[in-house]
mmCIF file of C-alpha atoms and ligand atoms in Angstrom:
data_model
loop_
_atom_site.group_PDB
_atom_site.id
_atom_site.type_symbol
_atom_site.label_atom_id
_atom_site.label_comp_id
_atom_site.label_asym_id
_atom_site.label_seq_id
_atom_site.Cartn_x
_atom_site.Cartn_y
_atom_site.Cartn_z
ATOM 1 C CA UNK A 176 -20.936 14.971 -30.673
ATOM 2 C CA UNK A 177 -18.029 12.598 -31.272
ATOM 3 C CA UNK A 178 -18.312 8.952 -32.375
ATOM 4 C CA UNK A 179 -19.438 6.595 -29.601
ATOM 5 C CA UNK A 180 -16.106 4.672 -29.317
ATOM 6 C CA UNK A 181 -14.232 7.911 -28.670
ATOM 7 C CA UNK A 182 -16.825 9.019 -26.159
ATOM 8 C CA UNK A 183 -16.429 5.671 -24.413
ATOM 9 C CA UNK A 184 -12.637 6.074 -24.173
ATOM 10 C CA UNK A 185 -13.030 9.622 -22.833
ATOM 11 C CA UNK A 186 -15.511 8.372 -20.223
ATOM 12 C CA UNK A 187 -13.200 5.550 -19.080
ATOM 13 C CA UNK A 188 -10.129 7.795 -18.911
ATOM 14 C CA UNK A 189 -12.142 10.369 -16.985
ATOM 15 C CA UNK A 190 -12.732 7.813 -14.221
ATOM 16 C CA UNK A 191 -9.000 7.785 -13.404
ATOM 17 C CA UNK A 192 -8.002 9.791 -10.314
ATOM 18 C CA UNK A 193 -6.823 13.299 -11.075
ATOM 19 C CA UNK A 194 -8.077 13.180 -14.658
ATOM 20 C CA UNK A 195 -10.701 15.801 -15.432
ATOM 21 C CA UNK A 196 -12.917 15.939 -18.518
ATOM 22 C CA UNK A 197 -10.486 18.085 -20.478
ATOM 23 C CA UNK A 198 -7.459 15.870 -19.760
ATOM 24 C CA UNK A 199 -9.504 12.769 -20.585
ATOM 25 C CA UNK A 200 -10.319 14.287 -23.959
ATOM 26 C CA UNK A 201 -6.665 15.112 -24.585
ATOM 27 C CA UNK A 202 -5.506 11.607 -23.634
ATOM 28 C CA UNK A 203 -8.159 10.034 -25.854
ATOM 29 C CA UNK A 204 -6.901 12.035 -28.837
ATOM 30 C CA UNK A 205 -3.352 11.057 -27.962
ATOM 31 C CA UNK A 206 -4.372 7.377 -28.063
ATOM 32 C CA UNK A 207 -6.088 7.949 -31.411
ATOM 33 C CA UNK A 208 -2.936 9.501 -32.854
ATOM 34 C CA UNK A 209 -0.668 6.711 -31.516
ATOM 35 C CA UNK A 210 0.310 3.712 -33.611
ATOM 36 C CA UNK A 211 -1.787 0.558 -33.198
ATOM 37 C CA UNK A 212 1.182 -1.022 -31.466
ATOM 38 C CA UNK A 213 1.530 1.719 -28.876
ATOM 39 C CA UNK A 214 -2.158 1.978 -28.118
ATOM 40 C CA UNK A 215 -2.597 -1.770 -27.781
ATOM 41 C CA UNK A 216 0.471 -2.005 -25.520
ATOM 42 C CA UNK A 217 -1.420 0.223 -23.059
ATOM 43 C CA UNK A 218 -4.545 -1.922 -23.311
ATOM 44 C CA UNK A 219 -2.472 -5.101 -22.831
ATOM 45 C CA UNK A 220 -0.636 -3.683 -19.817
ATOM 46 C CA UNK A 221 -3.973 -2.989 -18.140
ATOM 47 C CA UNK A 222 -5.262 -6.452 -18.992
ATOM 48 C CA UNK A 223 -2.073 -8.145 -17.753
ATOM 49 C CA UNK A 224 -1.940 -6.311 -14.439
ATOM 50 C CA UNK A 225 -5.546 -7.308 -13.736
ATOM 51 C CA UNK A 226 -4.951 -10.926 -14.745
ATOM 52 C CA UNK A 227 -1.616 -11.513 -13.006
ATOM 53 C CA UNK A 228 -1.420 -9.368 -9.903
ATOM 54 C CA UNK A 229 -3.052 -10.490 -6.700
ATOM 55 C CA UNK A 230 -2.332 -10.180 -2.987
ATOM 56 C CA UNK A 231 0.499 -11.956 -1.172
ATOM 57 C CA UNK A 232 -0.877 -14.749 1.000
ATOM 58 C CA UNK A 233 1.365 -13.701 3.909
ATOM 59 C CA UNK A 234 1.456 -9.899 3.971
ATOM 60 C CA UNK A 235 -1.262 -8.830 1.450
ATOM 61 C CA UNK A 236 1.150 -6.718 -0.534
ATOM 62 C CA UNK A 237 0.785 -6.936 -4.311
ATOM 63 C CA UNK A 238 2.267 -10.124 -5.758
ATOM 64 C CA UNK A 239 2.473 -11.849 -9.127
ATOM 65 C CA UNK A 240 2.354 -15.250 -7.439
ATOM 66 C CA UNK A 241 1.247 -16.620 -4.061
ATOM 67 C CA UNK A 242 3.939 -14.606 -2.245
ATOM 68 C CA UNK A 243 5.349 -11.130 -2.834
ATOM 69 C CA UNK A 244 9.045 -10.544 -3.496
ATOM 70 C CA UNK A 245 9.700 -9.228 -0.003
ATOM 71 C CA UNK A 246 8.192 -12.294 1.703
ATOM 72 C CA UNK A 247 10.245 -14.493 -0.626
ATOM 73 C CA UNK A 248 13.477 -12.678 0.241
ATOM 74 C CA UNK A 249 15.297 -14.703 2.910
ATOM 75 C CA UNK A 250 17.512 -11.738 3.768
ATOM 76 C CA UNK A 251 14.554 -9.728 5.063
ATOM 77 C CA UNK A 252 14.210 -9.910 8.850
ATOM 78 C CA UNK A 253 11.095 -11.961 9.671
ATOM 79 C CA UNK A 254 11.100 -10.708 13.283
ATOM 80 C CA UNK A 255 10.309 -7.149 12.242
ATOM 81 C CA UNK A 256 6.969 -6.298 10.640
ATOM 82 C CA UNK A 257 5.981 -2.889 9.296
ATOM 83 C CA UNK A 258 2.213 -2.373 9.117
ATOM 84 C CA UNK A 259 0.896 -0.070 6.383
ATOM 85 C CA UNK A 260 -2.543 0.795 5.056
ATOM 86 C CA UNK A 261 -2.158 0.174 1.328
ATOM 87 C CA UNK A 262 0.289 -1.585 -1.013
ATOM 88 C CA UNK A 263 1.439 1.758 -2.408
ATOM 89 C CA UNK A 264 2.702 2.715 1.084
ATOM 90 C CA UNK A 265 5.367 0.001 0.851
ATOM 91 C CA UNK A 266 7.090 1.840 -1.993
ATOM 92 C CA UNK A 267 8.164 5.031 -0.133
ATOM 93 C CA UNK A 268 9.347 2.972 2.859
ATOM 94 C CA UNK A 269 11.434 0.754 0.586
ATOM 95 C CA UNK A 270 12.918 3.866 -1.008
ATOM 96 C CA UNK A 271 14.337 4.984 2.360
ATOM 97 C CA UNK A 272 16.498 1.790 2.573
ATOM 98 C CA UNK A 273 16.048 2.068 6.353
ATOM 99 C CA UNK A 274 13.801 -0.919 6.760
ATOM 100 C CA UNK A 275 15.007 -4.503 6.399
ATOM 101 C CA UNK A 276 11.992 -6.313 7.833
ATOM 102 C CA UNK A 277 8.773 -7.573 6.299
ATOM 103 C CA UNK A 278 5.415 -5.862 5.784
ATOM 104 C CA UNK A 279 1.772 -6.332 6.582
ATOM 105 C CA UNK A 280 -0.736 -4.470 4.418
ATOM 106 C CA UNK A 281 -4.059 -3.840 6.159
ATOM 107 C CA UNK A 282 -5.995 -2.869 3.047
ATOM 108 C CA UNK A 283 -7.182 0.478 4.457
ATOM 109 C CA UNK A 284 -7.755 2.256 7.752
ATOM 110 C CA UNK A 285 -10.498 2.008 10.352
ATOM 111 C CA UNK A 286 -13.287 4.460 9.671
ATOM 112 C CA UNK A 287 -16.568 3.656 11.396
ATOM 113 C CA UNK A 288 -18.421 6.473 9.564
ATOM 114 C CA UNK A 289 -17.482 4.896 6.239
ATOM 115 C CA UNK A 290 -18.424 1.468 7.573
ATOM 116 C CA UNK A 291 -14.815 0.229 7.719
ATOM 117 C CA UNK A 292 -14.522 -1.954 10.809
ATOM 118 C CA UNK A 293 -11.651 -4.168 12.031
ATOM 119 C CA UNK A 294 -13.132 -7.196 10.224
ATOM 120 C CA UNK A 295 -12.850 -5.341 6.916
ATOM 121 C CA UNK A 296 -9.074 -5.030 7.260
ATOM 122 C CA UNK A 297 -6.340 -7.685 7.539
ATOM 123 C CA UNK A 298 -6.019 -7.070 11.284
ATOM 124 C CA UNK A 299 -6.916 -10.610 12.377
ATOM 125 C CA UNK A 300 -4.303 -11.902 9.932
ATOM 126 C CA UNK A 301 -1.700 -9.621 11.521
ATOM 127 C CA UNK A 302 -2.513 -10.931 15.003
ATOM 128 C CA UNK A 303 -2.207 -14.499 13.694
ATOM 129 C CA UNK A 304 1.209 -13.720 12.174
ATOM 130 C CA UNK A 305 2.457 -12.178 15.417
ATOM 131 C CA UNK A 306 1.026 -14.931 17.610
ATOM 132 C CA UNK A 307 2.606 -17.527 15.349
ATOM 133 C CA UNK A 308 5.952 -16.847 16.819
ATOM 134 C CA UNK A 309 9.103 -15.175 15.808
ATOM 135 C CA UNK A 310 8.051 -11.503 15.633
ATOM 136 C CA UNK A 311 10.054 -9.136 17.863
ATOM 137 C CA UNK A 312 8.737 -5.740 16.784
ATOM 138 C CA UNK A 313 5.735 -4.367 14.919
ATOM 139 C CA UNK A 314 6.165 -0.882 13.436
ATOM 140 C CA UNK A 315 2.828 0.824 12.871
ATOM 141 C CA UNK A 316 3.300 2.947 9.752
ATOM 142 C CA UNK A 317 -0.306 3.827 9.060
ATOM 143 C CA UNK A 318 -0.823 7.333 7.695
ATOM 144 C CA UNK A 319 -0.587 10.309 10.112
ATOM 145 C CA UNK A 320 -4.290 11.046 9.527
ATOM 146 C CA UNK A 321 -7.245 10.699 11.912
ATOM 147 C CA UNK A 322 -8.170 7.275 10.567
ATOM 148 C CA UNK A 323 -4.521 6.164 10.365
ATOM 149 C CA UNK A 324 -3.918 7.161 14.000
ATOM 150 C CA UNK A 325 -7.103 5.426 15.158
ATOM 151 C CA UNK A 326 -6.029 2.289 13.318
ATOM 152 C CA UNK A 327 -2.562 2.372 14.899
ATOM 153 C CA UNK A 328 -4.064 2.692 18.394
ATOM 154 C CA UNK A 329 -6.537 -0.114 17.775
ATOM 155 C CA UNK A 330 -3.863 -2.475 16.461
ATOM 156 C CA UNK A 331 -1.404 -1.537 19.249
ATOM 157 C CA UNK A 332 -4.003 -2.408 21.859
ATOM 158 C CA UNK A 333 -4.867 -5.675 20.142
ATOM 159 C CA UNK A 334 -1.208 -6.643 19.970
ATOM 160 C CA UNK A 335 -0.553 -5.779 23.622
ATOM 161 C CA UNK A 336 -3.325 -8.122 24.681
ATOM 162 C CA UNK A 337 -2.194 -10.972 22.455
ATOM 163 C CA UNK A 338 1.578 -10.693 22.411
ATOM 164 C CA UNK A 339 2.793 -8.571 25.343
ATOM 165 C CA UNK A 340 6.460 -9.392 24.626
ATOM 166 C CA UNK A 341 6.367 -7.902 21.149
ATOM 167 C CA UNK A 342 7.504 -4.259 20.916
ATOM 168 C CA UNK A 343 4.945 -2.051 19.186
ATOM 169 C CA UNK A 344 6.313 1.180 17.728
ATOM 170 C CA UNK A 345 4.994 4.094 15.715
ATOM 171 C CA UNK A 346 6.806 6.250 13.178
ATOM 172 C CA UNK A 347 8.343 9.310 14.821
ATOM 173 C CA UNK A 348 6.655 12.648 14.338
ATOM 174 C CA UNK A 349 7.988 14.904 11.645
ATOM 175 C CA UNK A 350 5.746 13.440 9.006
ATOM 176 C CA UNK A 351 3.307 16.040 7.719
ATOM 177 C CA UNK A 352 0.116 15.582 9.726
ATOM 178 C CA UNK A 353 -2.897 14.683 7.636
ATOM 179 C CA UNK A 354 -0.833 13.670 4.619
ATOM 180 C CA UNK A 355 -0.490 10.203 3.167
ATOM 181 C CA UNK A 356 2.744 8.267 3.520
ATOM 182 C CA UNK A 357 2.762 7.903 -0.227
ATOM 183 C CA UNK A 358 3.674 11.579 -0.582
ATOM 184 C CA UNK A 359 6.368 11.786 2.095
ATOM 185 C CA UNK A 360 9.896 12.350 0.842
ATOM 186 C CA UNK A 361 12.376 9.595 1.662
ATOM 187 C CA UNK A 362 14.560 11.697 3.979
ATOM 188 C CA UNK A 363 11.623 12.613 6.234
ATOM 189 C CA UNK A 364 10.266 9.085 6.117
ATOM 190 C CA UNK A 365 13.689 7.570 6.775
ATOM 191 C CA UNK A 366 14.097 9.773 9.866
ATOM 192 C CA UNK A 367 10.585 8.887 11.029
ATOM 193 C CA UNK A 368 11.478 5.225 10.707
ATOM 194 C CA UNK A 369 14.815 5.354 12.523
ATOM 195 C CA UNK A 370 13.310 7.535 15.275
ATOM 196 C CA UNK A 371 10.251 5.363 15.835
ATOM 197 C CA UNK A 372 8.901 5.275 19.361
ATOM 198 C CA UNK A 373 7.146 2.730 21.550
ATOM 199 C CA UNK A 374 3.390 2.904 21.537
HETATM 200 ZN ZN1 ZN B 550 4.271 -10.692 1.158
#
């Protein structure tokens, strides 16, 4: 049995995704071997990210102030909104350099079995943004999974009823079905973006 503080670190590290018991143990020993400075830098980075990062008041992407960098960037086209499930989905789309509009992060996908209903996502906020005025096109870039597709259809229908003049498009096929956007390479994702189709 190892000392309680080490056990605690192993337990906490083991809660991270993709980290099994053995890796947690290895990481804990790595931290123990590191200098005080190095180990505390990790602890401080975790503390800082929790203290300073919140959600953008406009698009619900991650932000270190009231608005994210993309919403603050005047050069980004406000008439074009790309809807994604999670903040991490913004990153691969940005990497393609194909998209010059703004984003809207739903905070998940519809999944009635898991109790995730429209009210649990930022869908109402999206409708309000679109109804507010200047939007010309909404690109639905939810994941090509069952829940992502269901979410895209739900949002498309909601938008058609509220803002019939706004074009609603979906990423072109070619994305691996069932996979998360996060893992798509930028060439495939870039093609899916430029070849998006009306929904
Ligand atoms: Zn934003």
